[in-house]
Coordinates of C-alpha atoms and ligand atoms in Angstrom, one line a residue:
M200 CA 99.4 83.4 19.7
N201 CA 95.7 84.2 20.2
R202 CA 93.5 81.9 22.1
V203 CA 89.7 82.2 21.9
S204 CA 87.6 80.6 24.6
L205 CA 84.0 79.9 23.9
L206 CA 82.6 78.7 27.2
S207 CA 79.1 79.9 26.5
C208 CA 77.5 76.5 27.3
A209 CA 78.5 76.6 31.0
L210 CA 77.8 80.0 32.3
L211 CA 75.1 79.1 34.6
T212 CA 74.4 75.5 35.5
L213 CA 71.1 74.1 36.6
F214 CA 71.3 71.6 39.3
L215 CA 69.2 68.6 38.7
T216 CA 70.6 66.2 41.2
G217 CA 68.4 64.8 44.0
C218 CA 65.4 66.2 42.4
N219 CA 63.0 63.5 43.2
Q220 CA 61.0 64.7 40.2
S221 CA 57.7 62.9 39.9
D222 CA 57.2 63.5 36.2
T223 CA 59.5 62.5 33.4
A224 CA 61.5 65.3 31.8
T225 CA 61.4 65.9 28.1
T226 CA 64.7 67.5 26.9
K227 CA 66.1 69.1 23.8
E228 CA 69.6 70.3 23.1
I229 CA 70.0 72.8 20.2
Y230 CA 73.1 74.6 18.9
A231 CA 72.1 78.1 17.9
M232 CA 73.2 81.7 18.4
D233 CA 76.8 80.4 18.8
T234 CA 75.9 78.5 21.9
V235 CA 74.5 75.3 23.3
M236 CA 70.9 75.6 24.4
Q237 CA 69.4 73.1 26.8
L238 CA 65.6 72.9 27.2
T239 CA 63.7 70.7 29.7
A240 CA 60.0 70.7 30.1
Y241 CA 57.5 68.5 32.0
G242 CA 54.0 67.3 31.3
A243 CA 51.9 66.0 28.4
S244 CA 52.6 68.9 26.0
A245 CA 56.3 69.1 26.7
Q246 CA 57.4 67.6 23.3
N247 CA 55.2 70.0 21.3
A248 CA 56.4 72.9 23.4
L249 CA 60.0 72.0 22.9
D250 CA 59.5 71.5 19.1
E251 CA 57.8 74.9 18.8
A252 CA 60.5 76.6 20.9
E253 CA 63.2 75.1 18.7
S254 CA 61.5 76.4 15.5
Q255 CA 61.1 79.9 17.0
L256 CA 64.7 79.9 18.2
L257 CA 66.1 78.9 14.8
A258 CA 63.9 81.5 13.1
L259 CA 65.1 84.2 15.5
E260 CA 68.7 83.2 14.8
N261 CA 68.1 83.4 11.0
A262 CA 66.8 86.9 11.4
I263 CA 69.3 88.4 13.7
S264 CA 72.6 86.6 13.2
R265 CA 75.5 88.9 12.4
T266 CA 77.6 86.1 10.9
R267 CA 75.0 84.8 8.5
P268 CA 75.1 86.8 5.3
T269 CA 71.4 86.1 4.6
S270 CA 70.0 87.4 7.9
Q271 CA 68.0 90.6 8.2
V272 CA 70.6 92.1 10.5
S273 CA 73.4 91.4 7.9
A274 CA 71.2 93.2 5.3
I275 CA 70.8 96.1 7.6
N276 CA 74.5 96.2 8.4
T277 CA 75.5 96.6 4.7
G278 CA 74.5 100.2 5.2
T279 CA 73.2 100.4 1.7
G280 CA 69.7 101.6 2.5
A281 CA 66.5 100.8 4.4
V282 CA 65.6 97.2 5.1
E283 CA 62.0 96.1 5.6
A284 CA 62.4 93.9 8.8
D285 CA 60.2 91.5 10.6
D286 CA 58.4 92.6 13.8
V287 CA 60.7 90.6 15.9
V288 CA 63.8 92.4 14.6
V289 CA 62.1 95.8 15.0
E290 CA 61.0 94.9 18.6
L291 CA 64.4 93.7 19.6
L292 CA 66.3 96.7 18.1
R293 CA 63.9 99.1 19.7
S294 CA 64.4 97.5 23.1
A295 CA 68.2 97.6 22.5
L296 CA 68.1 101.3 21.7
D297 CA 65.9 102.0 24.8
Y298 CA 68.4 100.2 27.0
S299 CA 71.2 102.1 25.5
H300 CA 69.4 105.3 26.4
A301 CA 68.4 104.1 29.9
T302 CA 72.0 103.0 30.7
N303 CA 73.6 106.1 29.4
G304 CA 75.3 104.2 26.6
A305 CA 76.8 101.4 28.7
F306 CA 74.7 99.0 26.6
E307 CA 75.3 100.0 23.0
C308 CA 74.0 97.9 20.2
T309 CA 75.8 100.0 17.6
I310 CA 79.1 98.7 19.1
A311 CA 79.4 96.3 16.1
P312 CA 82.2 98.1 14.2
V313 CA 84.3 98.1 17.4
V314 CA 83.6 94.4 18.1
D315 CA 84.6 93.7 14.5
I316 CA 87.8 95.6 14.6
W317 CA 88.8 93.4 17.6
G318 CA 87.8 90.4 15.6
F319 CA 85.6 89.0 18.3
T320 CA 83.2 87.4 15.7
T321 CA 86.2 85.6 14.1
D322 CA 88.5 82.7 15.1
D323 CA 91.5 85.1 15.2
P324 CA 90.8 88.2 17.3
S325 CA 93.6 90.6 17.9
V326 CA 94.3 94.0 19.5
P327 CA 93.5 96.7 16.9
S328 CA 95.7 99.7 16.3
A329 CA 94.7 102.9 18.1
E330 CA 93.9 104.5 14.7
D331 CA 91.7 101.7 13.5
L332 CA 89.9 101.7 16.8
S333 CA 89.3 105.4 16.7
I334 CA 87.8 105.1 13.2
A335 CA 85.5 102.3 14.3
M336 CA 84.5 104.4 17.4
G337 CA 83.3 107.1 15.1
F338 CA 80.6 104.9 13.8
V339 CA 79.2 104.0 17.2
G340 CA 76.0 105.7 18.3
S341 CA 72.2 105.4 18.3
E342 CA 72.0 108.4 16.1
F343 CA 73.2 106.3 13.2
V344 CA 70.1 104.1 13.3
T345 CA 66.7 105.1 12.0
I346 CA 63.6 103.0 12.4
T347 CA 60.4 104.0 10.6
D348 CA 57.6 101.5 11.1
N349 CA 59.3 98.2 10.0
S350 CA 62.0 99.9 7.9
I351 CA 65.4 100.0 9.5
C352 CA 68.3 102.0 8.2
V353 CA 71.9 102.4 9.5
E354 CA 74.4 104.9 8.1
P355 CA 77.2 103.5 6.0
G356 CA 80.0 102.3 8.3
S357 CA 77.7 101.8 11.3
A358 CA 76.3 98.4 12.2
I359 CA 74.2 96.8 14.9
D360 CA 75.1 93.9 17.1
L361 CA 72.3 92.4 19.1
G362 CA 74.6 89.8 20.8
G363 CA 74.3 91.5 24.1
I364 CA 70.5 91.2 24.3
A365 CA 69.5 88.4 21.9
K366 CA 69.8 85.3 24.1
G367 CA 67.8 87.0 26.9
Y368 CA 65.1 87.8 24.3
A369 CA 65.3 84.3 23.1
A370 CA 64.7 83.0 26.6
Q371 CA 61.6 85.2 26.7
V372 CA 60.4 83.7 23.4
V373 CA 60.7 80.2 24.9
A374 CA 58.9 81.4 28.0
D375 CA 56.0 82.6 25.8
V376 CA 55.8 79.3 23.9
F377 CA 55.8 77.4 27.2
Q378 CA 53.0 79.5 28.6
Q379 CA 50.9 79.1 25.4
Q380 CA 51.4 75.4 25.6
G381 CA 50.5 75.2 29.3
I382 CA 53.9 74.0 30.5
S383 CA 53.9 74.3 34.3
N384 CA 57.4 73.2 35.1
A385 CA 60.5 73.8 33.0
M386 CA 64.0 75.0 32.9
V387 CA 66.0 76.3 30.0
S388 CA 69.6 77.5 29.6
L389 CA 70.4 79.3 26.4
G390 CA 74.2 79.4 26.8
G391 CA 73.8 80.5 30.4
N392 CA 70.7 82.7 29.8
V393 CA 68.4 80.8 32.2
Y394 CA 64.6 80.7 32.3
V395 CA 62.8 78.6 34.8
C396 CA 59.1 78.1 35.6
G397 CA 57.0 76.4 38.2
G398 CA 59.8 75.2 40.3
R399 CA 60.7 71.5 40.3
T400 CA 57.9 69.0 40.2
D401 CA 58.6 68.1 43.8
G402 CA 57.7 71.7 44.8
D403 CA 61.2 73.0 45.5
P404 CA 62.6 75.9 43.5
W405 CA 65.1 75.3 40.7
R406 CA 68.7 75.8 41.8
I407 CA 70.9 77.8 39.5
G408 CA 74.7 77.8 39.9
V409 CA 76.4 81.1 39.2
Q410 CA 79.7 80.2 37.7
D411 CA 82.8 81.2 39.6
P412 CA 84.9 83.4 37.3
N413 CA 88.0 82.5 39.2
N414 CA 87.4 78.7 39.0
L415 CA 85.2 77.8 36.1
S416 CA 84.4 74.4 37.4
G417 CA 83.0 75.9 40.6
F418 CA 80.3 78.3 41.6
A419 CA 80.4 81.7 43.2
G420 CA 77.0 80.8 44.6
V421 CA 73.7 79.2 44.0
L422 CA 70.4 81.0 43.4
S423 CA 67.1 79.3 44.2
L424 CA 64.4 80.4 41.8
S425 CA 61.0 79.0 40.9
D426 CA 59.9 81.4 38.2
G427 CA 61.9 83.8 36.2
F428 CA 65.1 84.7 34.3
A429 CA 68.7 84.8 35.3
V430 CA 71.3 86.0 32.9
T431 CA 75.1 86.3 33.4
S432 CA 77.7 88.4 31.7
G433 CA 81.4 87.6 32.4
A434 CA 84.8 88.3 31.0
Y435 CA 85.6 84.6 31.1
Q436 CA 82.8 83.8 28.6
R437 CA 84.8 84.9 25.5
Y438 CA 88.3 86.2 25.5
F439 CA 91.7 85.9 23.9
E440 CA 95.3 86.5 25.0
E441 CA 97.9 88.6 23.2
D442 CA 101.4 89.3 24.6
G443 CA 100.4 87.9 27.9
V444 CA 97.4 90.2 28.3
T445 CA 93.8 88.9 28.3
Y446 CA 91.2 90.8 26.3
H447 CA 87.5 90.0 26.7
H448 CA 84.4 90.7 24.7
I449 CA 82.4 93.1 26.7
I450 CA 83.4 96.5 25.4
D451 CA 83.2 99.8 27.2
P452 CA 81.6 102.0 24.6
Q453 CA 83.4 105.1 26.0
T454 CA 86.9 103.7 25.3
G455 CA 86.4 100.9 22.7
Y456 CA 88.4 98.6 25.0
P457 CA 87.2 95.6 27.0
A458 CA 85.5 97.0 30.2
Q459 CA 87.8 97.1 33.2
S460 CA 85.2 97.9 35.8
G461 CA 86.3 95.9 38.8
L462 CA 83.4 93.4 38.1
I463 CA 84.2 90.0 36.8
S464 CA 80.6 88.7 36.6
V465 CA 77.2 90.2 36.6
T466 CA 74.0 88.2 36.9
I467 CA 70.6 89.9 36.5
V468 CA 67.5 88.3 37.8
S469 CA 63.9 89.2 36.9
T470 CA 60.6 87.3 37.3
T471 CA 59.2 88.7 34.1
D472 CA 61.7 90.0 31.6
G473 CA 64.5 88.0 30.0
T474 CA 65.4 90.8 27.5
L475 CA 65.9 93.2 30.4
C476 CA 68.2 90.7 32.2
D477 CA 70.4 90.3 29.1
A478 CA 70.7 94.0 28.3
L479 CA 71.4 94.9 31.9
S480 CA 73.9 92.1 32.6
T481 CA 76.1 93.6 29.8
A482 CA 75.4 97.3 30.8
L483 CA 76.1 96.8 34.5
Y484 CA 79.2 94.9 33.8
V485 CA 80.4 98.0 31.9
M486 CA 79.2 100.4 34.6
G487 CA 81.1 98.8 37.5
E488 CA 79.9 98.2 41.1
A489 CA 79.1 101.7 42.3
D490 CA 77.1 102.8 39.2
A491 CA 75.4 99.4 39.0
I492 CA 74.2 99.8 42.6
D493 CA 73.0 103.3 41.9
F494 CA 71.2 102.0 38.8
W495 CA 69.5 99.3 40.8
R496 CA 68.6 101.7 43.6
S497 CA 67.1 104.2 41.0
G498 CA 64.2 101.8 40.6
V499 CA 64.0 102.6 36.8
Y500 CA 63.7 98.8 36.2
D501 CA 62.5 96.1 38.5
F502 CA 65.3 93.5 38.8
D503 CA 67.8 91.9 41.2
M504 CA 71.5 91.3 40.7
I505 CA 74.5 89.3 41.8
L506 CA 77.8 91.1 41.2
V507 CA 81.1 89.3 41.6
T508 CA 84.0 91.7 42.1
D509 CA 87.7 91.3 41.3
D510 CA 88.5 91.7 45.0
G511 CA 86.7 88.6 46.1
R512 CA 83.2 89.8 47.0
V513 CA 79.7 88.7 45.9
V514 CA 77.3 91.6 46.2
V515 CA 73.6 90.7 46.0
S516 CA 70.6 93.0 46.0
S517 CA 68.2 92.5 48.8
G518 CA 65.3 91.2 46.7
I519 CA 67.0 87.8 46.2
A520 CA 69.3 87.8 49.3
D521 CA 67.4 85.0 51.0
Q522 CA 67.4 83.0 47.8
F523 CA 71.1 83.1 47.3
E524 CA 73.9 81.1 49.0
A525 CA 77.4 82.5 48.3
D526 CA 80.4 80.2 48.1
G527 CA 82.7 80.5 51.1
A528 CA 85.6 81.7 48.9
Y529 CA 83.8 85.0 48.6
T530 CA 82.8 87.7 51.1
Y531 CA 79.0 88.0 50.9
E532 CA 77.4 91.5 50.9
V533 CA 73.8 92.4 50.6
I534 CA 72.8 95.8 49.4
S535 CA 69.4 97.5 49.9
Ligands
AMP91 P1 76.7 89.5 27.0 O1 77.4 88.2 27.0 O2 75.2 89.5 27.0 O3 77.3 90.5 28.0 O4 77.0 90.2 25.5 C1 78.3 90.4 25.1 C2 78.2 90.5 23.6 O5 77.5 91.8 23.3 C3 79.5 90.7 22.9 O6 80.0 89.5 22.4 C4 79.3 91.7 21.8 O7 78.7 91.0 20.7 C5 78.2 92.6 22.4 N1 78.7 93.7 23.2 C6 79.9 94.0 23.6 N2 80.0 95.1 24.4 C7 78.7 95.6 24.3 C8 78.1 96.7 24.9 N3 78.8 97.6 25.7 N4 76.8 96.9 24.7 C9 76.1 96.1 23.9 N5 76.6 95.0 23.4 C10 77.9 94.7 23.6
MG92 MG1 73.8 90.7 27.9

């Protein structure tokens, strides 16, 4: 019996208790991109900003959803020829391909045929046969995607899946709307893809709980952040069980199987780039601890990270070490 768990609304939790907030919060909850999105903004233009953010989020979902037959991504994925796509789709796909290159294929947006063969986009996922998996793996690779200006073409059989990057990009879209509307204090969680700005109105930073993968009602630690993005990837976010074995949704593109990297959760933190956070949370989960640390140390991208390992450690990069309090159940390590 398969069991699918969709816990995407509770990946990171924003603490609001004891805020002593001086202004009244304006909030909006939206269901989009297969997840619950919670947006809170303060100040006179908050309602306008939230309305505009909602309309942009729904437009983005319309364009990139893989499960909506009418979306541009669905049209691209028919593999029947070039599709003239909106700027937003081109920009996101170009970013995805860049991250694939930069992470040596750990992030791979052409993983769609493999995600499909596992049935992760359906209500009834199951372990594929080795033969079906091998056929699907043959269609994975950036070389099967061509972008010329706004025209996007994938080879028949190949397909793109922007699910590993889209919510971080969406957080960036919301951040841009808030900036244009002059919002000075806000916090947003798009299914655990968090964006905060301005700190709380009492001057303290926002407090972001990083969910404990071993105890989903608890936290592996709490991050204090005034401005920026924090995005988590974890096996516990979407999985099913078959014959007593648990299979999760983050695929190692080298094997076609759920990544078994020794990491059980990866949170990426950046002050400026939500898209980067989302792409790298997925990629570093696939890479595992040693390669993730090497990647962080390489300095190719400016970010910080919180890695939760399957042997009970929380490994935090030095840039946010003094903003993070680990839960006592974990051994806390800082890397520099
Ligand atoms: P995230 O929660 O951001 O780590 O994204 C996971 C989602 O991205 C999955 O549900 C798939 O749709 C897709 N995905 C799975 N494995 C990969 C991968 N190695 N690279 C890019 N996207 C992936
Ligand atoms: Mg991701």
